[in-house]
GROMACS .gro file of C-alpha atoms in nm:
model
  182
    1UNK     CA    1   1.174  -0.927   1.069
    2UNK     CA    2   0.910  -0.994   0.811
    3UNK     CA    3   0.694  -0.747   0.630
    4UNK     CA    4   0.387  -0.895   0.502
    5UNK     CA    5   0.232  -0.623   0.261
    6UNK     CA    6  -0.127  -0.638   0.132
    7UNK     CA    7  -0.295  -0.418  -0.110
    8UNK     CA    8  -0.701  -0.339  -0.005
    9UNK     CA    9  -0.996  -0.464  -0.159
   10UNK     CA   10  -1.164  -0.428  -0.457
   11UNK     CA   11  -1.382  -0.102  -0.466
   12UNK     CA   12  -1.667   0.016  -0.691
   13UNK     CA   13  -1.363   0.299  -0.840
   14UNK     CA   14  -1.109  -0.010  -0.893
   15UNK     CA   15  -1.392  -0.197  -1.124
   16UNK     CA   16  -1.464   0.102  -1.333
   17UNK     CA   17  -1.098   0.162  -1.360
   18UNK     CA   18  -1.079   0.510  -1.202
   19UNK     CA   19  -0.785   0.655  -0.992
   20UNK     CA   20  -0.838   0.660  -0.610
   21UNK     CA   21  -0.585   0.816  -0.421
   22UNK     CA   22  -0.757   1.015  -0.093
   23UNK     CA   23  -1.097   0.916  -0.206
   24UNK     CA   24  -1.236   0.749   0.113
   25UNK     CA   25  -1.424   0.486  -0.071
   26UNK     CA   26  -1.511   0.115   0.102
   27UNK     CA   27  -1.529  -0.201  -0.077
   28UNK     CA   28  -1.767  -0.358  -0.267
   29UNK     CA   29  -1.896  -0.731  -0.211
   30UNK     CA   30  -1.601  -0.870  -0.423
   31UNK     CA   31  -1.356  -0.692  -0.218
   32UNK     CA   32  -1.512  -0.820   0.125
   33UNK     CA   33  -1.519  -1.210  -0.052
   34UNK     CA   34  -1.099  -1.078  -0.120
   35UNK     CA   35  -0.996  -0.969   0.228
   36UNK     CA   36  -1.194  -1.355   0.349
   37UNK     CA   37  -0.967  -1.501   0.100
   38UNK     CA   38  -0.694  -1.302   0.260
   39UNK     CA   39  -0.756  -1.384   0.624
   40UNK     CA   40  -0.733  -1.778   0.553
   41UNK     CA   41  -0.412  -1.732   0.358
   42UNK     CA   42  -0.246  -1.523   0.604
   43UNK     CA   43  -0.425  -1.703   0.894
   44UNK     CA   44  -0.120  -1.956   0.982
   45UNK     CA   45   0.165  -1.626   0.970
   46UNK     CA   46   0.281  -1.527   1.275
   47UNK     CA   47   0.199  -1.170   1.294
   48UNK     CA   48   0.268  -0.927   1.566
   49UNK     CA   49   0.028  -0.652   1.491
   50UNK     CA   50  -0.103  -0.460   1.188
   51UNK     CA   51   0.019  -0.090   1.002
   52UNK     CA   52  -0.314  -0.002   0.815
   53UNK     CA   53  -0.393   0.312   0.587
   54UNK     CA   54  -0.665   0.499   0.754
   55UNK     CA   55  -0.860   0.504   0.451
   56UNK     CA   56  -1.197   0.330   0.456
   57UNK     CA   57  -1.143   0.074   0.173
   58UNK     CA   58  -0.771  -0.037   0.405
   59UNK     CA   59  -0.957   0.011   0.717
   60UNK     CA   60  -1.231  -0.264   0.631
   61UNK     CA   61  -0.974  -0.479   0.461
   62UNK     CA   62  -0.750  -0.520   0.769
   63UNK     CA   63  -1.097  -0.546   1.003
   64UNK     CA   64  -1.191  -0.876   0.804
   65UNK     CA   65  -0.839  -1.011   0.791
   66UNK     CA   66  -0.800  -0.942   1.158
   67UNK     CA   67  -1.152  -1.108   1.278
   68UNK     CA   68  -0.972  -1.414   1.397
   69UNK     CA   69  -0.634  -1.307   1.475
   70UNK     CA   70  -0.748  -1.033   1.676
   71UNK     CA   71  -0.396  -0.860   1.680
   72UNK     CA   72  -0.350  -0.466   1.764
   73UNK     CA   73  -0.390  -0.250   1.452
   74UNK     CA   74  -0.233   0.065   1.427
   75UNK     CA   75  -0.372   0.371   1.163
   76UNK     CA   76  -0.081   0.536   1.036
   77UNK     CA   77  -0.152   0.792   0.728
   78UNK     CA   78   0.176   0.807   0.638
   79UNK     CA   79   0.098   0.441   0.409
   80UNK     CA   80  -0.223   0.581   0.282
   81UNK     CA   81  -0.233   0.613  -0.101
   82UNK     CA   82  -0.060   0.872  -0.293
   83UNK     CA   83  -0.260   1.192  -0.364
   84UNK     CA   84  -0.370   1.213  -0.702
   85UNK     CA   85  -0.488   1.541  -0.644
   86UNK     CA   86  -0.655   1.675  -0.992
   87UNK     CA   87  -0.689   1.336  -1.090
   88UNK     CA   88  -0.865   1.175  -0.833
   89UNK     CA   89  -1.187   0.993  -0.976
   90UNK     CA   90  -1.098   1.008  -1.339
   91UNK     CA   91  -1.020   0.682  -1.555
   92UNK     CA   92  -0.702   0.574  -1.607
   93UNK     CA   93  -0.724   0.598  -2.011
   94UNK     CA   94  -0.806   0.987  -1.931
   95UNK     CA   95  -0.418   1.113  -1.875
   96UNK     CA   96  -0.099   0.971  -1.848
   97UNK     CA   97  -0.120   0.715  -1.600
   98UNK     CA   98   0.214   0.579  -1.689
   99UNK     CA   99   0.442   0.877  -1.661
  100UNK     CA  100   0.214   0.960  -1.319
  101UNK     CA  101   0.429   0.629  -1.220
  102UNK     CA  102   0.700   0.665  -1.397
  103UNK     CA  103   1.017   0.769  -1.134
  104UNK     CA  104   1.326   0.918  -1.381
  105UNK     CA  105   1.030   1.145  -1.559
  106UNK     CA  106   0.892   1.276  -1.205
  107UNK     CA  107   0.607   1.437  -1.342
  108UNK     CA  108   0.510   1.750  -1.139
  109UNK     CA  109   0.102   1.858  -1.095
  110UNK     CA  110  -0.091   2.171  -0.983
  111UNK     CA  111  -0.228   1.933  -0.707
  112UNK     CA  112  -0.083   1.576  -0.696
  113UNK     CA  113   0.173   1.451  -0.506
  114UNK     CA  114   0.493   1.426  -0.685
  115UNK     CA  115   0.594   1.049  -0.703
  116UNK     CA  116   0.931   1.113  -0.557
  117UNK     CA  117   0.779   1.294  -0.262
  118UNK     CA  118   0.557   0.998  -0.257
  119UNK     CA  119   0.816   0.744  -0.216
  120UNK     CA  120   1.006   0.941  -0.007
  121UNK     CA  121   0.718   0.928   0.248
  122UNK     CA  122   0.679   0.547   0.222
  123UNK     CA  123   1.088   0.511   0.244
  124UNK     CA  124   1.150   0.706   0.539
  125UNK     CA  125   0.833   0.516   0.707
  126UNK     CA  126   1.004   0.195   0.624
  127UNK     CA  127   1.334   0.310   0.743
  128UNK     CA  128   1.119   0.412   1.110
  129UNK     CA  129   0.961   0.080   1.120
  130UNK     CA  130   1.259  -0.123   1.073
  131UNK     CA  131   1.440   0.016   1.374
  132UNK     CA  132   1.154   0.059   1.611
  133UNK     CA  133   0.995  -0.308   1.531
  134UNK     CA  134   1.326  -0.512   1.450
  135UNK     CA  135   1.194  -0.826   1.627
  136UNK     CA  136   0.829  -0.816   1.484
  137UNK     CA  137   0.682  -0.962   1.205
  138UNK     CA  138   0.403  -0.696   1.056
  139UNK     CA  139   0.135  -0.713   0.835
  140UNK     CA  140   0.064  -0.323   0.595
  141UNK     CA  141  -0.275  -0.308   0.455
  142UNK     CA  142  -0.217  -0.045   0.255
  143UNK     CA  143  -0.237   0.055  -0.125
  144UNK     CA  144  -0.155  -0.014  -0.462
  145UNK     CA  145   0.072   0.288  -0.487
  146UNK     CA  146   0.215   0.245  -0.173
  147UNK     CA  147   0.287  -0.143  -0.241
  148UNK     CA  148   0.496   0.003  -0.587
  149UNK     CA  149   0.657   0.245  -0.319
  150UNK     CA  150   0.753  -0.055  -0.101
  151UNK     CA  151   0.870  -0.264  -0.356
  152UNK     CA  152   1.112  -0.039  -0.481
  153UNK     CA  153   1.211   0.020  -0.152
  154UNK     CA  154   1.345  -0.371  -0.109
  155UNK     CA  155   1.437  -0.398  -0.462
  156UNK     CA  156   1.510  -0.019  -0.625
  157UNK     CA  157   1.434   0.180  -0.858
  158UNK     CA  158   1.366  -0.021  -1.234
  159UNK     CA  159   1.650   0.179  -1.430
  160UNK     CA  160   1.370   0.268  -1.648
  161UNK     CA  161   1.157   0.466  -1.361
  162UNK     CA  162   0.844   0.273  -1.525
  163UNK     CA  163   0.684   0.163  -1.150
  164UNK     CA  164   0.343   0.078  -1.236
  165UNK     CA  165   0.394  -0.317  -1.325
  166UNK     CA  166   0.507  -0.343  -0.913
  167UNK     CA  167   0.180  -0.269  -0.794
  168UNK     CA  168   0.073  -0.554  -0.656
  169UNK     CA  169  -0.339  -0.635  -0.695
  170UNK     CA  170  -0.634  -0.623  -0.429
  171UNK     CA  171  -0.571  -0.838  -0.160
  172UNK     CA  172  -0.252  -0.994  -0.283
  173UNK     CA  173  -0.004  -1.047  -0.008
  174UNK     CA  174   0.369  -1.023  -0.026
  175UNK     CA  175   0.677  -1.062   0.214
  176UNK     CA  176   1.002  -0.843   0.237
  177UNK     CA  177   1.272  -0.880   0.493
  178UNK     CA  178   1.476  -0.643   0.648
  179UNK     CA  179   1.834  -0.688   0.663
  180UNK     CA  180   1.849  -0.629   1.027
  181UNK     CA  181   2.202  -0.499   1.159
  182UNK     CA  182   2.231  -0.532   1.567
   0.00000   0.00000   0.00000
């Protein structure tokens, strides 16, 4: 079983460097030209069916990249992006974007979700997926956070807790395989 894992488009919010977590914000022309780009790479992988995030910007992303495989896609919330709660829409430079990411300092907020509650989301998800599709190949189009979330899924935890250099960027593509036991 092969997860392929792709991260959105570009967005207006990603350009300007601001934090988008629930914001349902769609892409912008460089982020349609990305999920193109995406659909020829991916366009020879045998994929069963799509996971996307409901949000707009994922939504549109997996719509282009499916055009020609025309394979079912299913909107599951539980891989949209992390809530950034209080703050959603501000820049990156404006608080602590780091320890936001950061695992062993699990940061708590008035409004955000907690990263641990995050990734506990995205890891039970995962742990769902690989027993109820253990002979399908699946494409996430998902989010940054929730790529980070996924990766340390496969991988763990850096011993650090620093996440943020796992994010993956807009429209990359990556594969994980699950170690499936019959």
């Amino acid at each position: 079983m092969v997860l392929y894992v792709t991260r959105h488009g570009e967005t207006a919010w990603n350009l300007y460097g601001k934090v988008q977590g629930k914001a349902d914000i769609l892409l912008n022309s460089k982020g349609i030209e990305q999920a193109k780009e995406t659909m020829e790479k991916l366009k020879e992988e045998n994929i069963d069916f799509i996971i996307c995030s409901p949000l707009k910007r994922a939504r549109q992303t997996a719509e282009i990249i499916n055009a020609e495989k025309n394979i079912p896609i299913i909107f599951d919330e539980r891989i949209s992006e992390r809530d950034f709660g209080e703050m959603e829409g501000m820049s990156k430079d404006d608080f602590d974007f780091q320890g936001f990411w950061n695992y062993e300092k699990n940061v708590t907020y008035e409004k955000a979700e907690n990263i641990r509650v995050f990734f506990n989301r995205i890891f039970l998800f995962l742990d769902e997926i690989k027993k109820k599709y253990k002979d399908k190949n699946i494409l996430f189009v998902t989010h940054g956070g929730v790529s980070i979330a996924i990766n340390c899924y496969f991988n763990g935890i850096p011993e650090s807790g620093a996440c943020l250099p796992l994010c993956i960027k807009n429209c990359e593509v990556k594969s994980f395989h699950f170690q499936i036991t019959y």
